[in-house]
């Protein structure tokens, strides 16, 4: 049974408050006033309201911590304290199309000891409002779904692996790169899924539902909490070169040790030359 820390309680409380509001707004999705942020990237009133709720709750709980907000940008805090990295609605296109697969992602990232920039993610919460599921992890304390410990899957062979991905869309990502990688991986695995919420893709790798995940061109708020979840569930996260970074937003390859290494070889082979 997990001993839930004060930090996780603060994060979960904020996520549940914002998530309750998203749930209500999702029920009235047709009536939402929607504005375009970029091609295929919509920002809804619900998105902004969720971010505001998270900001208010977390600021009250930790007044001197800074923020990296998808919508609001960077808000500096005390540089010796952690900062929040937040996606108030991950899966916006799903939300706007009435597809109940989206989440709130909150991570706490600590400053580097040498004071030069930002270091490890120390805690992450991914809350799925429609299913009321809270995935959470704390550095060195494991990954959890409520009070159940999460472990990445134990499948070792590609032909039994279900792999999630994110497909480039208008204005985001490199379709040629994705096609090359898919051509190597797709025919060798049991299935490929593209559900449209990178934070949940990573949470589901941590939960052993997916056996692996790859996507490029993500943002820190998409991956910060999810990468910690996968690592704390015993998995590996790296970029295409195999380098491990606390957040791995530019290129994310996640899976258990065997599948991470197999998928990594396939990606390297797909992109060489
Ligand atoms: C998006 C989702 C999606 C991923 C996109 C992200 P948003 O986030 O995580 O799965 O493929 O690259 O931008 O816009 O819904 O917060
Ligand atoms: Ca996102
Ligand atoms: Ca978002």
PDB file of C-alpha atoms and ligand atoms in Angstrom:
ATOM      1  CA  UNK A   1       0.000   0.000   0.000  1.00  0.00           C
ATOM      2  CA  UNK A   2       1.362   3.402  -0.963  1.00  0.00           C
ATOM      3  CA  UNK A   3       2.035   5.993   1.728  1.00  0.00           C
ATOM      4  CA  UNK A   4       0.820   9.052  -0.137  1.00  0.00           C
ATOM      5  CA  UNK A   5       3.011  12.103   0.488  1.00  0.00           C
ATOM      6  CA  UNK A   6       1.823  15.646   1.104  1.00  0.00           C
ATOM      7  CA  UNK A   7       3.148  16.628  -2.321  1.00  0.00           C
ATOM      8  CA  UNK A   8       1.092  14.008  -4.156  1.00  0.00           C
ATOM      9  CA  UNK A   9      -1.982  14.952  -2.117  1.00  0.00           C
ATOM     10  CA  UNK A  10      -1.608  18.586  -3.181  1.00  0.00           C
ATOM     11  CA  UNK A  11      -1.220  17.565  -6.834  1.00  0.00           C
ATOM     12  CA  UNK A  12      -4.112  15.141  -6.787  1.00  0.00           C
ATOM     13  CA  UNK A  13      -6.417  17.626  -5.089  1.00  0.00           C
ATOM     14  CA  UNK A  14      -5.660  20.238  -7.751  1.00  0.00           C
ATOM     15  CA  UNK A  15      -6.093  17.701 -10.578  1.00  0.00           C
ATOM     16  CA  UNK A  16      -9.427  16.485  -9.213  1.00  0.00           C
ATOM     17  CA  UNK A  17     -10.768  20.013  -8.850  1.00  0.00           C
ATOM     18  CA  UNK A  18      -9.758  20.967 -12.399  1.00  0.00           C
ATOM     19  CA  UNK A  19     -10.865  17.549 -13.690  1.00  0.00           C
ATOM     20  CA  UNK A  20     -14.359  17.908 -12.215  1.00  0.00           C
ATOM     21  CA  UNK A  21     -14.757  21.069 -14.187  1.00  0.00           C
ATOM     22  CA  UNK A  22     -13.445  19.472 -17.389  1.00  0.00           C
ATOM     23  CA  UNK A  23     -15.909  16.620 -16.881  1.00  0.00           C
ATOM     24  CA  UNK A  24     -18.810  19.044 -16.681  1.00  0.00           C
ATOM     25  CA  UNK A  25     -17.580  21.011 -19.688  1.00  0.00           C
ATOM     26  CA  UNK A  26     -17.116  17.801 -21.675  1.00  0.00           C
ATOM     27  CA  UNK A  27     -20.820  17.133 -21.190  1.00  0.00           C
ATOM     28  CA  UNK A  28     -21.570  20.411 -22.913  1.00  0.00           C
ATOM     29  CA  UNK A  29     -18.830  20.256 -25.479  1.00  0.00           C
ATOM     30  CA  UNK A  30     -21.014  21.528 -28.301  1.00  0.00           C
ATOM     31  CA  UNK A  31     -21.641  24.750 -26.431  1.00  0.00           C
ATOM     32  CA  UNK A  32     -18.018  25.536 -25.724  1.00  0.00           C
ATOM     33  CA  UNK A  33     -16.584  28.635 -27.233  1.00  0.00           C
ATOM     34  CA  UNK A  34     -13.535  27.448 -29.123  1.00  0.00           C
ATOM     35  CA  UNK A  35     -10.647  29.410 -30.506  1.00  0.00           C
ATOM     36  CA  UNK A  36      -7.867  28.214 -32.840  1.00  0.00           C
ATOM     37  CA  UNK A  37      -4.305  28.234 -31.490  1.00  0.00           C
ATOM     38  CA  UNK A  38      -2.741  26.700 -34.578  1.00  0.00           C
ATOM     39  CA  UNK A  39      -3.547  24.071 -37.159  1.00  0.00           C
ATOM     40  CA  UNK A  40      -5.411  21.229 -35.497  1.00  0.00           C
ATOM     41  CA  UNK A  41      -4.481  22.581 -32.096  1.00  0.00           C
ATOM     42  CA  UNK A  42      -7.518  24.043 -30.399  1.00  0.00           C
ATOM     43  CA  UNK A  43      -7.669  25.830 -27.133  1.00  0.00           C
ATOM     44  CA  UNK A  44     -11.029  25.739 -25.509  1.00  0.00           C
ATOM     45  CA  UNK A  45     -12.540  27.716 -22.728  1.00  0.00           C
ATOM     46  CA  UNK A  46     -12.429  24.525 -20.688  1.00  0.00           C
ATOM     47  CA  UNK A  47      -8.686  24.214 -21.264  1.00  0.00           C
ATOM     48  CA  UNK A  48      -8.046  27.707 -19.914  1.00  0.00           C
ATOM     49  CA  UNK A  49     -10.398  27.211 -16.973  1.00  0.00           C
ATOM     50  CA  UNK A  50      -8.622  23.970 -16.082  1.00  0.00           C
ATOM     51  CA  UNK A  51      -5.244  25.697 -16.160  1.00  0.00           C
ATOM     52  CA  UNK A  52      -6.533  28.545 -13.983  1.00  0.00           C
ATOM     53  CA  UNK A  53      -7.865  26.117 -11.391  1.00  0.00           C
ATOM     54  CA  UNK A  54      -4.575  24.188 -11.314  1.00  0.00           C
ATOM     55  CA  UNK A  55      -2.588  27.401 -11.033  1.00  0.00           C
ATOM     56  CA  UNK A  56      -4.707  28.778  -8.179  1.00  0.00           C
ATOM     57  CA  UNK A  57      -4.683  25.523  -6.210  1.00  0.00           C
ATOM     58  CA  UNK A  58      -0.957  24.848  -6.607  1.00  0.00           C
ATOM     59  CA  UNK A  59       0.039  28.442  -5.935  1.00  0.00           C
ATOM     60  CA  UNK A  60      -1.912  28.369  -2.716  1.00  0.00           C
ATOM     61  CA  UNK A  61      -0.248  25.118  -1.640  1.00  0.00           C
ATOM     62  CA  UNK A  62       3.327  26.055  -2.655  1.00  0.00           C
ATOM     63  CA  UNK A  63       3.440  29.882  -2.962  1.00  0.00           C
ATOM     64  CA  UNK A  64       7.114  30.144  -3.982  1.00  0.00           C
ATOM     65  CA  UNK A  65       7.218  27.501  -6.724  1.00  0.00           C
ATOM     66  CA  UNK A  66       7.314  28.549 -10.398  1.00  0.00           C
ATOM     67  CA  UNK A  67       5.214  27.224 -13.267  1.00  0.00           C
ATOM     68  CA  UNK A  68       5.610  25.980 -16.832  1.00  0.00           C
ATOM     69  CA  UNK A  69       2.068  26.209 -18.165  1.00  0.00           C
ATOM     70  CA  UNK A  70       1.066  25.104 -21.651  1.00  0.00           C
ATOM     71  CA  UNK A  71      -1.255  28.045 -22.106  1.00  0.00           C
ATOM     72  CA  UNK A  72       0.206  30.651 -19.748  1.00  0.00           C
ATOM     73  CA  UNK A  73       3.919  30.069 -20.357  1.00  0.00           C
ATOM     74  CA  UNK A  74       6.675  30.283 -17.766  1.00  0.00           C
ATOM     75  CA  UNK A  75       6.038  31.950 -14.423  1.00  0.00           C
ATOM     76  CA  UNK A  76       9.249  32.219 -12.442  1.00  0.00           C
ATOM     77  CA  UNK A  77       9.297  31.248  -8.775  1.00  0.00           C
ATOM     78  CA  UNK A  78      12.059  30.820  -6.199  1.00  0.00           C
ATOM     79  CA  UNK A  79      14.874  29.247  -8.301  1.00  0.00           C
ATOM     80  CA  UNK A  80      15.955  27.060  -5.379  1.00  0.00           C
ATOM     81  CA  UNK A  81      12.500  25.433  -5.238  1.00  0.00           C
ATOM     82  CA  UNK A  82      10.863  22.965  -7.661  1.00  0.00           C
ATOM     83  CA  UNK A  83       8.535  24.177 -10.384  1.00  0.00           C
ATOM     84  CA  UNK A  84       5.265  22.807 -11.752  1.00  0.00           C
ATOM     85  CA  UNK A  85       5.075  21.583 -15.365  1.00  0.00           C
ATOM     86  CA  UNK A  86       1.410  21.444 -16.382  1.00  0.00           C
ATOM     87  CA  UNK A  87      -0.789  20.348 -19.255  1.00  0.00           C
ATOM     88  CA  UNK A  88      -4.313  21.349 -18.191  1.00  0.00           C
ATOM     89  CA  UNK A  89      -5.936  19.270 -20.950  1.00  0.00           C
ATOM     90  CA  UNK A  90      -3.941  16.662 -22.839  1.00  0.00           C
ATOM     91  CA  UNK A  91      -6.028  15.243 -25.646  1.00  0.00           C
ATOM     92  CA  UNK A  92      -7.679  18.498 -26.718  1.00  0.00           C
ATOM     93  CA  UNK A  93      -8.741  17.201 -30.124  1.00  0.00           C
ATOM     94  CA  UNK A  94     -10.430  14.213 -28.482  1.00  0.00           C
ATOM     95  CA  UNK A  95     -12.185  16.525 -26.020  1.00  0.00           C
ATOM     96  CA  UNK A  96     -13.507  18.777 -28.757  1.00  0.00           C
ATOM     97  CA  UNK A  97     -14.737  15.821 -30.789  1.00  0.00           C
ATOM     98  CA  UNK A  98     -16.557  14.311 -27.822  1.00  0.00           C
ATOM     99  CA  UNK A  99     -14.096  11.422 -27.462  1.00  0.00           C
ATOM    100  CA  UNK A 100     -13.671  10.620 -23.750  1.00  0.00           C
ATOM    101  CA  UNK A 101      -9.900  10.157 -23.742  1.00  0.00           C
ATOM    102  CA  UNK A 102      -8.031  13.083 -22.238  1.00  0.00           C
ATOM    103  CA  UNK A 103      -6.155  13.925 -19.053  1.00  0.00           C
ATOM    104  CA  UNK A 104      -4.573  16.523 -16.822  1.00  0.00           C
ATOM    105  CA  UNK A 105      -0.818  16.151 -16.365  1.00  0.00           C
ATOM    106  CA  UNK A 106       1.097  17.764 -13.485  1.00  0.00           C
ATOM    107  CA  UNK A 107       4.791  17.268 -12.743  1.00  0.00           C
ATOM    108  CA  UNK A 108       7.076  18.756 -10.104  1.00  0.00           C
ATOM    109  CA  UNK A 109      10.632  19.291 -11.373  1.00  0.00           C
ATOM    110  CA  UNK A 110      13.505  20.151  -9.064  1.00  0.00           C
ATOM    111  CA  UNK A 111      16.312  22.600  -9.840  1.00  0.00           C
ATOM    112  CA  UNK A 112      19.736  21.120 -10.573  1.00  0.00           C
ATOM    113  CA  UNK A 113      22.060  21.011  -7.570  1.00  0.00           C
ATOM    114  CA  UNK A 114      24.608  23.206  -9.371  1.00  0.00           C
ATOM    115  CA  UNK A 115      21.885  25.803  -9.896  1.00  0.00           C
ATOM    116  CA  UNK A 116      22.199  25.531 -13.702  1.00  0.00           C
ATOM    117  CA  UNK A 117      18.725  24.860 -14.993  1.00  0.00           C
ATOM    118  CA  UNK A 118      16.260  22.134 -14.164  1.00  0.00           C
ATOM    119  CA  UNK A 119      16.863  18.552 -13.095  1.00  0.00           C
ATOM    120  CA  UNK A 120      14.811  15.511 -12.198  1.00  0.00           C
ATOM    121  CA  UNK A 121      11.078  15.245 -12.070  1.00  0.00           C
ATOM    122  CA  UNK A 122      10.328  14.352  -8.453  1.00  0.00           C
ATOM    123  CA  UNK A 123       6.583  13.759  -8.690  1.00  0.00           C
ATOM    124  CA  UNK A 124       3.948  13.318 -11.372  1.00  0.00           C
ATOM    125  CA  UNK A 125       0.158  13.010 -11.436  1.00  0.00           C
ATOM    126  CA  UNK A 126      -1.900  12.167 -14.523  1.00  0.00           C
ATOM    127  CA  UNK A 127      -5.627  12.384 -13.866  1.00  0.00           C
ATOM    128  CA  UNK A 128      -8.194  11.046 -16.312  1.00  0.00           C
ATOM    129  CA  UNK A 129     -11.459  12.835 -15.447  1.00  0.00           C
ATOM    130  CA  UNK A 130     -13.872  10.567 -17.299  1.00  0.00           C
ATOM    131  CA  UNK A 131     -12.650   7.332 -15.707  1.00  0.00           C
ATOM    132  CA  UNK A 132     -11.686   9.095 -12.464  1.00  0.00           C
ATOM    133  CA  UNK A 133      -8.283   7.388 -12.559  1.00  0.00           C
ATOM    134  CA  UNK A 134      -5.264   8.977 -10.888  1.00  0.00           C
ATOM    135  CA  UNK A 135      -1.879   7.715 -12.036  1.00  0.00           C
ATOM    136  CA  UNK A 136       0.929   9.016  -9.886  1.00  0.00           C
ATOM    137  CA  UNK A 137       4.607   8.518  -9.219  1.00  0.00           C
ATOM    138  CA  UNK A 138       7.270   9.869  -6.940  1.00  0.00           C
ATOM    139  CA  UNK A 139      10.988   9.603  -7.590  1.00  0.00           C
ATOM    140  CA  UNK A 140      12.312   6.392  -5.958  1.00  0.00           C
ATOM    141  CA  UNK A 141       8.849   5.619  -4.480  1.00  0.00           C
ATOM    142  CA  UNK A 142       7.245   3.827  -7.407  1.00  0.00           C
ATOM    143  CA  UNK A 143       4.356   4.399  -9.776  1.00  0.00           C
ATOM    144  CA  UNK A 144       0.755   3.849  -8.758  1.00  0.00           C
ATOM    145  CA  UNK A 145      -2.833   3.815  -9.955  1.00  0.00           C
ATOM    146  CA  UNK A 146      -4.665   4.873  -6.805  1.00  0.00           C
ATOM    147  CA  UNK A 147      -3.165   2.462  -4.246  1.00  0.00           C
ATOM    148  CA  UNK A 148      -2.148  -0.251  -6.724  1.00  0.00           C
ATOM    149  CA  UNK A 149       1.516  -0.488  -7.686  1.00  0.00           C
ATOM    150  CA  UNK A 150       2.193  -0.164 -11.422  1.00  0.00           C
ATOM    151  CA  UNK A 151       4.683  -2.265 -13.374  1.00  0.00           C
ATOM    152  CA  UNK A 152       5.524  -2.056 -17.050  1.00  0.00           C
ATOM    153  CA  UNK A 153       4.523  -5.135 -19.023  1.00  0.00           C
ATOM    154  CA  UNK A 154       6.748  -8.186 -19.013  1.00  0.00           C
ATOM    155  CA  UNK A 155       6.267  -9.039 -22.706  1.00  0.00           C
ATOM    156  CA  UNK A 156       9.618  -9.448 -24.401  1.00  0.00           C
ATOM    157  CA  UNK A 157       8.725 -10.227 -28.004  1.00  0.00           C
ATOM    158  CA  UNK A 158       7.729  -7.713 -30.631  1.00  0.00           C
ATOM    159  CA  UNK A 159       5.075  -9.969 -32.152  1.00  0.00           C
ATOM    160  CA  UNK A 160       3.076  -9.878 -28.906  1.00  0.00           C
ATOM    161  CA  UNK A 161       3.595  -6.183 -28.190  1.00  0.00           C
ATOM    162  CA  UNK A 162       0.894  -3.505 -28.421  1.00  0.00           C
ATOM    163  CA  UNK A 163       2.624  -0.220 -29.183  1.00  0.00           C
ATOM    164  CA  UNK A 164       1.238   3.309 -28.900  1.00  0.00           C
ATOM    165  CA  UNK A 165       2.428   6.234 -30.970  1.00  0.00           C
ATOM    166  CA  UNK A 166       1.611   9.823 -31.850  1.00  0.00           C
ATOM    167  CA  UNK A 167       1.207  10.585 -35.546  1.00  0.00           C
ATOM    168  CA  UNK A 168       2.338  13.979 -36.870  1.00  0.00           C
ATOM    169  CA  UNK A 169      -0.549  16.244 -37.799  1.00  0.00           C
ATOM    170  CA  UNK A 170      -0.965  19.610 -39.475  1.00  0.00           C
ATOM    171  CA  UNK A 171       1.869  21.842 -38.416  1.00  0.00           C
ATOM    172  CA  UNK A 172       3.376  19.450 -35.883  1.00  0.00           C
ATOM    173  CA  UNK A 173       6.003  16.761 -36.305  1.00  0.00           C
ATOM    174  CA  UNK A 174       7.807  15.170 -39.245  1.00  0.00           C
ATOM    175  CA  UNK A 175       5.543  12.792 -41.188  1.00  0.00           C
ATOM    176  CA  UNK A 176       8.453  11.324 -43.187  1.00  0.00           C
ATOM    177  CA  UNK A 177      10.277  10.337 -40.041  1.00  0.00           C
ATOM    178  CA  UNK A 178       7.121   8.794 -38.593  1.00  0.00           C
ATOM    179  CA  UNK A 179       6.460   6.815 -41.777  1.00  0.00           C
ATOM    180  CA  UNK A 180      10.014   5.425 -41.803  1.00  0.00           C
ATOM    181  CA  UNK A 181       9.760   4.354 -38.169  1.00  0.00           C
ATOM    182  CA  UNK A 182       6.292   2.895 -38.662  1.00  0.00           C
ATOM    183  CA  UNK A 183       7.473   0.904 -41.692  1.00  0.00           C
ATOM    184  CA  UNK A 184      10.039  -0.828 -39.443  1.00  0.00           C
ATOM    185  CA  UNK A 185       7.916  -1.295 -36.326  1.00  0.00           C
ATOM    186  CA  UNK A 186       4.332  -1.695 -37.617  1.00  0.00           C
ATOM    187  CA  UNK A 187       4.670  -5.037 -39.440  1.00  0.00           C
ATOM    188  CA  UNK A 188       6.600  -6.630 -36.545  1.00  0.00           C
ATOM    189  CA  UNK A 189       4.246  -5.948 -33.622  1.00  0.00           C
ATOM    190  CA  UNK A 190       0.820  -7.155 -32.509  1.00  0.00           C
ATOM    191  CA  UNK A 191      -0.764  -3.736 -32.963  1.00  0.00           C
ATOM    192  CA  UNK A 192      -0.277   0.017 -33.102  1.00  0.00           C
ATOM    193  CA  UNK A 193      -2.574   2.498 -31.337  1.00  0.00           C
ATOM    194  CA  UNK A 194      -2.912   6.285 -31.679  1.00  0.00           C
ATOM    195  CA  UNK A 195      -5.319   7.454 -29.000  1.00  0.00           C
ATOM    196  CA  UNK A 196      -4.326  11.145 -28.905  1.00  0.00           C
ATOM    197  CA  UNK A 197      -3.127  11.888 -25.376  1.00  0.00           C
ATOM    198  CA  UNK A 198       0.621  11.517 -24.892  1.00  0.00           C
ATOM    199  CA  UNK A 199       0.433  11.699 -21.092  1.00  0.00           C
ATOM    200  CA  UNK A 200      -2.057   8.820 -21.027  1.00  0.00           C
ATOM    201  CA  UNK A 201       0.036   6.893 -23.571  1.00  0.00           C
ATOM    202  CA  UNK A 202       2.925   7.029 -21.098  1.00  0.00           C
ATOM    203  CA  UNK A 203       0.690   6.273 -18.085  1.00  0.00           C
ATOM    204  CA  UNK A 204      -0.600   3.198 -19.941  1.00  0.00           C
ATOM    205  CA  UNK A 205       2.946   2.030 -20.648  1.00  0.00           C
ATOM    206  CA  UNK A 206       3.588   2.366 -16.903  1.00  0.00           C
ATOM    207  CA  UNK A 207       0.411   0.381 -16.248  1.00  0.00           C
ATOM    208  CA  UNK A 208       1.488  -2.420 -18.604  1.00  0.00           C
ATOM    209  CA  UNK A 209      -1.476  -1.805 -20.931  1.00  0.00           C
ATOM    210  CA  UNK A 210       0.777  -0.749 -23.775  1.00  0.00           C
ATOM    211  CA  UNK A 211       4.128  -2.476 -24.202  1.00  0.00           C
ATOM    212  CA  UNK A 212       5.803   0.580 -25.681  1.00  0.00           C
ATOM    213  CA  UNK A 213       5.308   4.104 -27.031  1.00  0.00           C
ATOM    214  CA  UNK A 214       7.095   6.375 -29.443  1.00  0.00           C
ATOM    215  CA  UNK A 215       6.424   9.955 -30.478  1.00  0.00           C
ATOM    216  CA  UNK A 216       8.529  12.978 -31.373  1.00  0.00           C
ATOM    217  CA  UNK A 217       7.994  16.691 -31.171  1.00  0.00           C
ATOM    218  CA  UNK A 218       6.210  16.702 -27.854  1.00  0.00           C
ATOM    219  CA  UNK A 219       6.417  19.386 -25.188  1.00  0.00           C
ATOM    220  CA  UNK A 220       7.597  19.147 -21.557  1.00  0.00           C
ATOM    221  CA  UNK A 221       4.026  19.312 -20.230  1.00  0.00           C
ATOM    222  CA  UNK A 222       3.061  16.281 -22.376  1.00  0.00           C
ATOM    223  CA  UNK A 223       5.826  14.040 -21.036  1.00  0.00           C
ATOM    224  CA  UNK A 224       7.185  15.254 -17.667  1.00  0.00           C
ATOM    225  CA  UNK A 225       4.809  13.282 -15.442  1.00  0.00           C
ATOM    226  CA  UNK A 226       4.502  10.311 -17.826  1.00  0.00           C
ATOM    227  CA  UNK A 227       8.253   9.717 -18.134  1.00  0.00           C
ATOM    228  CA  UNK A 228       8.569   9.550 -14.347  1.00  0.00           C
ATOM    229  CA  UNK A 229       5.649   7.097 -14.230  1.00  0.00           C
ATOM    230  CA  UNK A 230       7.283   4.767 -16.777  1.00  0.00           C
ATOM    231  CA  UNK A 231      10.665   4.867 -15.028  1.00  0.00           C
ATOM    232  CA  UNK A 232       9.147   4.311 -11.585  1.00  0.00           C
ATOM    233  CA  UNK A 233       7.171   1.383 -13.033  1.00  0.00           C
ATOM    234  CA  UNK A 234      10.475  -0.233 -14.015  1.00  0.00           C
ATOM    235  CA  UNK A 235      10.554   0.917 -17.653  1.00  0.00           C
ATOM    236  CA  UNK A 236      12.984   2.881 -19.784  1.00  0.00           C
ATOM    237  CA  UNK A 237      12.525   6.203 -21.561  1.00  0.00           C
ATOM    238  CA  UNK A 238      15.020   7.690 -23.992  1.00  0.00           C
ATOM    239  CA  UNK A 239      15.364   9.651 -27.189  1.00  0.00           C
ATOM    240  CA  UNK A 240      16.229   8.071 -30.567  1.00  0.00           C
ATOM    241  CA  UNK A 241      19.929   8.087 -29.622  1.00  0.00           C
ATOM    242  CA  UNK A 242      19.244   6.222 -26.421  1.00  0.00           C
ATOM    243  CA  UNK A 243      19.958   9.240 -24.247  1.00  0.00           C
ATOM    244  CA  UNK A 244      17.957   9.586 -21.096  1.00  0.00           C
ATOM    245  CA  UNK A 245      16.752  13.027 -20.106  1.00  0.00           C
ATOM    246  CA  UNK A 246      14.422  13.877 -17.194  1.00  0.00           C
ATOM    247  CA  UNK A 247      11.621  14.839 -19.575  1.00  0.00           C
ATOM    248  CA  UNK A 248      12.456  13.437 -23.065  1.00  0.00           C
ATOM    249  CA  UNK A 249       9.952  15.676 -24.815  1.00  0.00           C
ATOM    250  CA  UNK A 250      11.603  16.022 -28.231  1.00  0.00           C
ATOM    251  CA  UNK A 251      11.742  12.278 -28.868  1.00  0.00           C
ATOM    252  CA  UNK A 252      10.152   9.754 -26.548  1.00  0.00           C
ATOM    253  CA  UNK A 253      10.684   6.026 -26.743  1.00  0.00           C
ATOM    254  CA  UNK A 254       9.297   4.121 -23.751  1.00  0.00           C
ATOM    255  CA  UNK A 255       8.958   0.467 -22.838  1.00  0.00           C
ATOM    256  CA  UNK A 256      10.301  -2.325 -20.664  1.00  0.00           C
ATOM    257  CA  UNK A 257      14.015  -3.103 -20.952  1.00  0.00           C
ATOM    258  CA  UNK A 258      13.714  -5.757 -23.675  1.00  0.00           C
ATOM    259  CA  UNK A 259      11.208  -3.936 -25.845  1.00  0.00           C
ATOM    260  CA  UNK A 260      12.826  -0.539 -25.370  1.00  0.00           C
ATOM    261  CA  UNK A 261      16.070  -1.974 -26.669  1.00  0.00           C
ATOM    262  CA  UNK A 262      14.380  -3.780 -29.601  1.00  0.00           C
ATOM    263  CA  UNK A 263      12.361  -0.723 -30.597  1.00  0.00           C
ATOM    264  CA  UNK A 264      15.438   1.467 -30.264  1.00  0.00           C
ATOM    265  CA  UNK A 265      17.347  -0.721 -32.732  1.00  0.00           C
ATOM    266  CA  UNK A 266      14.434  -0.550 -35.174  1.00  0.00           C
ATOM    267  CA  UNK A 267      14.265   3.253 -34.950  1.00  0.00           C
ATOM    268  CA  UNK A 268      18.014   3.591 -35.478  1.00  0.00           C
ATOM    269  CA  UNK A 269      17.769   1.273 -38.494  1.00  0.00           C
ATOM    270  CA  UNK A 270      14.770   3.138 -39.890  1.00  0.00           C
ATOM    271  CA  UNK A 271      16.505   6.508 -39.775  1.00  0.00           C
ATOM    272  CA  UNK A 272      20.045   5.607 -40.863  1.00  0.00           C
ATOM    273  CA  UNK A 273      21.274   6.763 -44.223  1.00  0.00           C
TER     274      UNK A 273
HETATM  275  C1  LIG B   1      -1.354  16.566 -27.790  1.00  0.00           C
HETATM  276  C2  LIG B   1      -1.570  15.122 -27.407  1.00  0.00           C
HETATM  277  C3  LIG B   1      -1.313  14.211 -28.585  1.00  0.00           C
HETATM  278  C4  LIG B   1       0.049  14.436 -29.184  1.00  0.00           C
HETATM  279  C5  LIG B   1       0.240  15.899 -29.552  1.00  0.00           C
HETATM  280  C6  LIG B   1       0.022  16.779 -28.326  1.00  0.00           C
HETATM  281  P1  LIG B   1      -2.760  18.488 -26.545  1.00  0.00           P
HETATM  282  O1  LIG B   1      -1.517  17.430 -26.679  1.00  0.00           O
HETATM  283  O2  LIG B   1      -0.715  14.735 -26.350  1.00  0.00           O
HETATM  284  O3  LIG B   1      -1.398  12.857 -28.231  1.00  0.00           O
HETATM  285  O4  LIG B   1       0.177  13.647 -30.351  1.00  0.00           O
HETATM  286  O5  LIG B   1       1.533  16.108 -30.069  1.00  0.00           O
HETATM  287  O6  LIG B   1       0.181  18.132 -28.695  1.00  0.00           O
HETATM  288  O7  LIG B   1      -2.616  19.501 -27.631  1.00  0.00           O
HETATM  289  O8  LIG B   1      -3.998  17.703 -26.657  1.00  0.00           O
HETATM  290  O9  LIG B   1      -2.516  19.063 -25.167  1.00  0.00           O
HETATM  291 CA1  LIG B   2      -0.531  17.989 -24.517  1.00  0.00          CA
HETATM  292 CA1  LIG B   3      -3.006  20.667 -23.741  1.00  0.00          CA
END
